[in-house]
Amino acid sequence: MSGKNTKQSVRAYRIGVGLFLLFMFLAIFLYAAGPLFEQTTYENKPVEVATTTVPVPVGRQATHVPTPEPVKGIYMTSCVAATPSLRVKLADLIDETELNSVVIDIKSFDGHISFMPENPALKDAVGGCYVKDMQDFIDTLHAKDIYVIGRVASFQDQYMVAKRPDLAVKKESATSTVWRDYKGIAWIDASSVEHWKYLVDIAKDAHAIGFDEINFDYIRFPADGNMKDIWYPLSGKKDKSQVVRGFYEYLHHELSPLGITISGDLFGMTTTNTDDLNIGQILEYGLANFDYVMPMVYPSHYPDGFYGIPDPNKDVYKVVKISMDKAVARAAATTTPILTDTRIGTSTPAVYAKPVWDSKKLRPWLQDNNYPVTYTAEMVRAQIQADYDSSATSWSLWNAGNKYTRAALEPKP
């Protein structure tokens, strides 16, 4: 072999060794750095709705603000709460007007939980409009002295019906078939103590991340649907009002000793009716167990002819005033024909003693949506004034679309 060829061979050998060493160096580096790159890729992935692996701060101290007097609130869906560009508009509305509170869905009718709970038994229900930064959002609201209420759709729960159909309301004609109302919504039988505990667990976790109050909605038996073909596998023929009363008492017993403020939504006509409206709701039972009772006195939900009013939507002040006058009077009474606590008479009809409750315990839901007619600023304000004129002080506005009439609200003092 010539000297020239020898030099070329040596050069080729050195290049080969160099490339080999470079390849090995890169391989070792990539192997060692692999977890770093993998973690970076994972962290940059968008968080999908309904995931149960979203990390949450463990042991993080929640902030709370005291219940304002009066409460002046609006409702916010979890979908809006999950969208920063939308929720900031409502937060600004509260900050710039007389409003001081917001009610946010933490479990809607579909059964999905909108925040990540620490209780492992609840994590599978996370989904729908999931608010991945719920605790941060609450802290932001608290920094503005905004009172935050978490709303729980209690016995409407599509997730739980699918998971535990044995707890669901069924058809009488086919007892293995889940009954649904006219909207296609399935219900949990109100006698399910297992579901009661589940709702309490949600309330505890929600309070732990900063919700100042837990509001329970749909705390009743179904009201619309084919009521001739309905069967309650757990309640059977039990008195509906006593079943619902038991649920109210359970919530009070489990949550009030922990310092958790609770409120309950009742049909508006529970203020004027002394029966249970065939759904189990009686005003006195709610007042006895909740810190606040929120009658849904939406004028659009009252029948034509209510207390001589031909069209409730044309006299919204009168509808709310009559309803709240009745509610305040019943709260202030010392006796009632409705069984509450201690019986003081044996005549028929029986008369029972009851505690006297302050009118501030009543906090109605008022209507700020265009059903079935356009509700003007004057109509919204008339409802608020009717509430005040009944001697109640607090109220919250309901609009499922989260659009509120600013002109109906006074500027922040």
Tab-separated table of N, CA and C in Angstrom, residues 210-288:
chain	number	residue	atom	x	y	z
A	210	GLY	N	-62.836	26.979	48.347
A	210	GLY	CA	-63.146	28.393	48.457
A	210	GLY	C	-64.591	28.811	48.282
A	211	PHE	N	-65.487	27.920	47.854
A	211	PHE	CA	-66.888	28.317	47.725
A	211	PHE	C	-67.416	28.709	49.110
A	212	ASP	N	-68.006	29.879	49.195
A	212	ASP	CA	-68.451	30.409	50.480
A	212	ASP	C	-69.782	29.828	50.925
A	213	GLU	N	-70.570	29.375	49.985
A	213	GLU	CA	-71.899	28.842	50.277
A	213	GLU	C	-72.223	27.773	49.244
A	214	ILE	N	-72.963	26.768	49.660
A	214	ILE	CA	-73.407	25.726	48.732
A	214	ILE	C	-74.918	25.837	48.588
A	215	ASN	N	-75.354	25.980	47.336
A	215	ASN	CA	-76.765	26.147	47.009
A	215	ASN	C	-77.288	24.863	46.366
A	216	PHE	N	-78.330	24.285	46.964
A	216	PHE	CA	-78.897	23.037	46.465
A	216	PHE	C	-80.173	23.330	45.677
A	217	ASP	N	-80.166	22.916	44.422
A	217	ASP	CA	-81.311	23.096	43.528
A	217	ASP	C	-81.880	21.716	43.191
A	218	TYR	N	-83.081	21.680	42.637
A	218	TYR	CA	-83.765	20.423	42.308
A	218	TYR	C	-83.798	19.479	43.505
A	219	ILE	N	-84.157	20.051	44.636
A	219	ILE	CA	-84.261	19.277	45.882
A	219	ILE	C	-85.731	18.870	46.057
A	220	ARG	N	-86.166	18.005	45.145
A	220	ARG	CA	-87.584	17.662	45.086
A	220	ARG	C	-87.796	16.426	44.225
A	221	PHE	N	-89.055	16.024	44.126
A	221	PHE	CA	-89.472	14.986	43.191
A	221	PHE	C	-89.766	15.641	41.839
A	222	PRO	N	-89.776	14.868	40.763
A	222	PRO	CA	-90.078	15.439	39.440
A	222	PRO	C	-91.467	16.073	39.403
A	223	ALA	N	-91.613	17.078	38.510
A	223	ALA	CA	-92.887	17.792	38.417
A	223	ALA	C	-93.510	17.722	37.039
A	224	ASP	N	-92.709	17.517	36.007
A	224	ASP	CA	-93.268	17.483	34.659
A	224	ASP	C	-92.838	16.195	33.969
A	225	GLY	N	-93.694	15.693	33.118
A	225	GLY	CA	-93.448	14.400	32.483
A	225	GLY	C	-94.713	13.573	32.598
A	226	ASN	N	-94.637	12.339	32.179
A	226	ASN	CA	-95.794	11.452	32.283
A	226	ASN	C	-95.897	10.952	33.727
A	227	MET	N	-96.619	11.710	34.539
A	227	MET	CA	-96.707	11.392	35.958
A	227	MET	C	-97.632	10.202	36.232
A	228	LYS	N	-98.314	9.734	35.192
A	228	LYS	CA	-99.161	8.554	35.352
A	228	LYS	C	-98.371	7.265	35.179
A	229	ASP	N	-97.142	7.390	34.716
A	229	ASP	CA	-96.312	6.204	34.482
A	229	ASP	C	-94.964	6.390	35.178
A	230	ILE	N	-95.019	6.703	36.466
A	230	ILE	CA	-93.795	6.971	37.213
A	230	ILE	C	-93.780	6.114	38.471
A	231	TRP	N	-92.589	5.622	38.798
A	231	TRP	CA	-92.435	4.734	39.955
A	231	TRP	C	-91.154	5.096	40.677
A	232	TYR	N	-91.240	5.166	42.003
A	232	TYR	CA	-90.088	5.496	42.837
A	232	TYR	C	-89.646	4.238	43.572
A	233	PRO	N	-88.594	3.582	43.093
A	233	PRO	CA	-88.208	2.286	43.664
A	233	PRO	C	-87.752	2.362	45.119
A	234	LEU	N	-87.261	3.518	45.555
A	234	LEU	CA	-86.796	3.658	46.935
A	234	LEU	C	-87.836	4.353	47.815
A	235	SER	N	-88.564	5.294	47.255
A	235	SER	CA	-89.550	6.035	48.043
A	235	SER	C	-90.870	5.282	48.170
A	236	GLY	N	-91.216	4.530	47.114
A	236	GLY	CA	-92.483	3.816	47.151
A	236	GLY	C	-93.647	4.767	47.358
A	237	LYS	N	-94.446	4.508	48.378
A	237	LYS	CA	-95.620	5.337	48.673
A	237	LYS	C	-95.365	6.293	49.844
A	238	LYS	N	-94.109	6.521	50.192
A	238	LYS	CA	-93.798	7.432	51.293
A	238	LYS	C	-94.317	8.831	51.001
A	239	ASP	N	-94.627	9.567	52.053
A	239	ASP	CA	-95.032	10.964	51.915
A	239	ASP	C	-93.852	11.762	51.350
A	240	LYS	N	-94.075	12.383	50.196
A	240	LYS	CA	-92.972	13.085	49.526
A	240	LYS	C	-92.390	14.201	50.382
A	241	SER	N	-93.256	14.912	51.098
A	241	SER	CA	-92.754	16.030	51.898
A	241	SER	C	-91.845	15.552	53.024
A	242	GLN	N	-92.129	14.354	53.552
A	242	GLN	CA	-91.287	13.838	54.625
A	242	GLN	C	-89.963	13.296	54.084
A	243	VAL	N	-89.990	12.764	52.867
A	243	VAL	CA	-88.744	12.322	52.230
A	243	VAL	C	-87.825	13.525	52.010
A	244	VAL	N	-88.384	14.579	51.422
A	244	VAL	CA	-87.588	15.770	51.130
A	244	VAL	C	-87.144	16.452	52.418
A	245	ARG	N	-88.035	16.468	53.402
A	245	ARG	CA	-87.663	17.035	54.706
A	245	ARG	C	-86.462	16.289	55.292
A	246	GLY	N	-86.484	14.970	55.173
A	246	GLY	CA	-85.356	14.183	55.666
A	246	GLY	C	-84.053	14.560	54.984
A	247	PHE	N	-84.120	14.835	53.678
A	247	PHE	CA	-82.929	15.256	52.946
A	247	PHE	C	-82.431	16.610	53.445
A	248	TYR	N	-83.353	17.553	53.651
A	248	TYR	CA	-82.968	18.864	54.172
A	248	TYR	C	-82.276	18.718	55.530
A	249	GLU	N	-82.854	17.881	56.382
A	249	GLU	CA	-82.288	17.680	57.719
A	249	GLU	C	-80.907	17.035	57.643
A	250	TYR	N	-80.738	16.132	56.701
A	250	TYR	CA	-79.435	15.481	56.514
A	250	TYR	C	-78.374	16.506	56.116
A	251	LEU	N	-78.704	17.378	55.167
A	251	LEU	CA	-77.760	18.417	54.753
A	251	LEU	C	-77.376	19.295	55.934
A	252	HIS	N	-78.376	19.695	56.703
A	252	HIS	CA	-78.111	20.549	57.862
A	252	HIS	C	-77.213	19.838	58.867
A	253	HIS	N	-77.526	18.581	59.132
A	253	HIS	CA	-76.771	17.812	60.124
A	253	HIS	C	-75.315	17.595	59.698
A	254	GLU	N	-75.092	17.387	58.408
A	254	GLU	CA	-73.757	17.050	57.921
A	254	GLU	C	-72.889	18.274	57.621
A	255	LEU	N	-73.500	19.375	57.223
A	255	LEU	CA	-72.709	20.517	56.739
A	255	LEU	C	-72.664	21.700	57.696
A	256	SER	N	-73.756	21.982	58.369
A	256	SER	CA	-73.785	23.162	59.239
A	256	SER	C	-72.771	23.094	60.380
A	257	PRO	N	-72.567	21.932	61.032
A	257	PRO	CA	-71.546	21.886	62.090
A	257	PRO	C	-70.130	22.170	61.585
A	258	LEU	N	-69.906	22.028	60.288
A	258	LEU	CA	-68.586	22.304	59.707
A	258	LEU	C	-68.424	23.776	59.351
A	259	GLY	N	-69.465	24.567	59.614
A	259	GLY	CA	-69.397	25.986	59.289
A	259	GLY	C	-69.667	26.288	57.836
A	260	ILE	N	-70.257	25.328	57.106
A	260	ILE	CA	-70.559	25.521	55.688
A	260	ILE	C	-71.964	26.112	55.560
A	261	THR	N	-72.057	27.298	54.967
A	261	THR	CA	-73.338	27.951	54.746
A	261	THR	C	-74.070	27.248	53.606
A	262	ILE	N	-75.353	26.940	53.814
A	262	ILE	CA	-76.122	26.224	52.788
A	262	ILE	C	-77.425	26.966	52.500
A	263	SER	N	-77.859	26.878	51.248
A	263	SER	CA	-79.130	27.461	50.831
A	263	SER	C	-79.865	26.458	49.956
A	264	GLY	N	-81.179	26.621	49.861
A	264	GLY	CA	-81.999	25.700	49.070
A	264	GLY	C	-82.954	26.451	48.167
A	265	ASP	N	-83.076	25.994	46.918
A	265	ASP	CA	-84.001	26.584	45.947
A	265	ASP	C	-85.348	25.872	46.038
A	266	LEU	N	-86.406	26.643	46.181
A	266	LEU	CA	-87.767	26.092	46.241
A	266	LEU	C	-88.634	26.712	45.159
A	267	PHE	N	-89.648	25.971	44.725
A	267	PHE	CA	-90.623	26.521	43.791
A	267	PHE	C	-91.193	27.821	44.363
A	268	GLY	N	-91.479	28.780	43.491
A	268	GLY	CA	-92.027	30.044	43.950
A	268	GLY	C	-93.341	29.884	44.688
A	269	MET	N	-94.167	28.946	44.249
A	269	MET	CA	-95.494	28.794	44.855
A	269	MET	C	-95.453	28.072	46.197
A	270	THR	N	-94.279	27.669	46.671
A	270	THR	CA	-94.195	27.165	48.051
A	270	THR	C	-94.447	28.292	49.044
A	271	THR	N	-94.340	29.534	48.586
A	271	THR	CA	-94.598	30.662	49.484
A	271	THR	C	-96.090	30.866	49.719
A	272	THR	N	-96.909	30.476	48.759
A	272	THR	CA	-98.356	30.694	48.872
A	272	THR	C	-99.134	29.411	49.126
A	273	ASN	N	-98.541	28.251	48.827
A	273	ASN	CA	-99.218	26.959	49.045
A	273	ASN	C	-98.721	26.324	50.338
A	274	THR	N	-99.639	25.698	51.059
A	274	THR	CA	-99.226	24.989	52.275
A	274	THR	C	-99.116	23.488	52.047
A	275	ASP	N	-99.550	23.025	50.865
A	275	ASP	CA	-99.296	21.622	50.528
A	275	ASP	C	-97.900	21.523	49.912
A	276	ASP	N	-97.507	20.322	49.524
A	276	ASP	CA	-96.145	20.140	49.002
A	276	ASP	C	-96.084	20.213	47.483
A	277	LEU	N	-97.163	20.650	46.836
A	277	LEU	CA	-97.220	20.795	45.383
A	277	LEU	C	-96.952	19.474	44.662
A	278	ASN	N	-97.059	18.383	45.389
A	278	ASN	CA	-96.801	17.028	44.886
A	278	ASN	C	-95.345	16.812	44.480
A	279	ILE	N	-94.458	17.658	44.983
A	279	ILE	CA	-93.022	17.492	44.702
A	279	ILE	C	-92.220	17.379	45.991
A	280	GLY	N	-92.894	17.512	47.132
A	280	GLY	CA	-92.217	17.331	48.413
A	280	GLY	C	-91.710	18.604	49.056
A	281	GLN	N	-91.899	19.758	48.421
A	281	GLN	CA	-91.346	21.005	48.964
A	281	GLN	C	-92.356	21.755	49.818
A	282	ILE	N	-91.969	22.029	51.063
A	282	ILE	CA	-92.770	22.844	51.979
A	282	ILE	C	-91.850	23.916	52.548
A	283	LEU	N	-92.287	25.153	52.491
A	283	LEU	CA	-91.440	26.287	52.862
A	283	LEU	C	-90.863	26.150	54.263
A	284	GLU	N	-91.701	25.791	55.229
A	284	GLU	CA	-91.229	25.719	56.618
A	284	GLU	C	-90.117	24.696	56.792
A	285	TYR	N	-90.159	23.594	56.069
A	285	TYR	CA	-89.112	22.582	56.188
A	285	TYR	C	-87.780	23.125	55.658
A	286	GLY	N	-87.856	23.938	54.607
A	286	GLY	CA	-86.644	24.561	54.105
A	286	GLY	C	-86.092	25.584	55.077
A	287	LEU	N	-86.958	26.430	55.619
A	287	LEU	CA	-86.520	27.469	56.557
A	287	LEU	C	-85.890	26.865	57.810
A	288	ALA	N	-86.364	25.685	58.212
A	288	ALA	CA	-85.856	25.056	59.426
A	288	ALA	C	-84.450	24.499	59.253
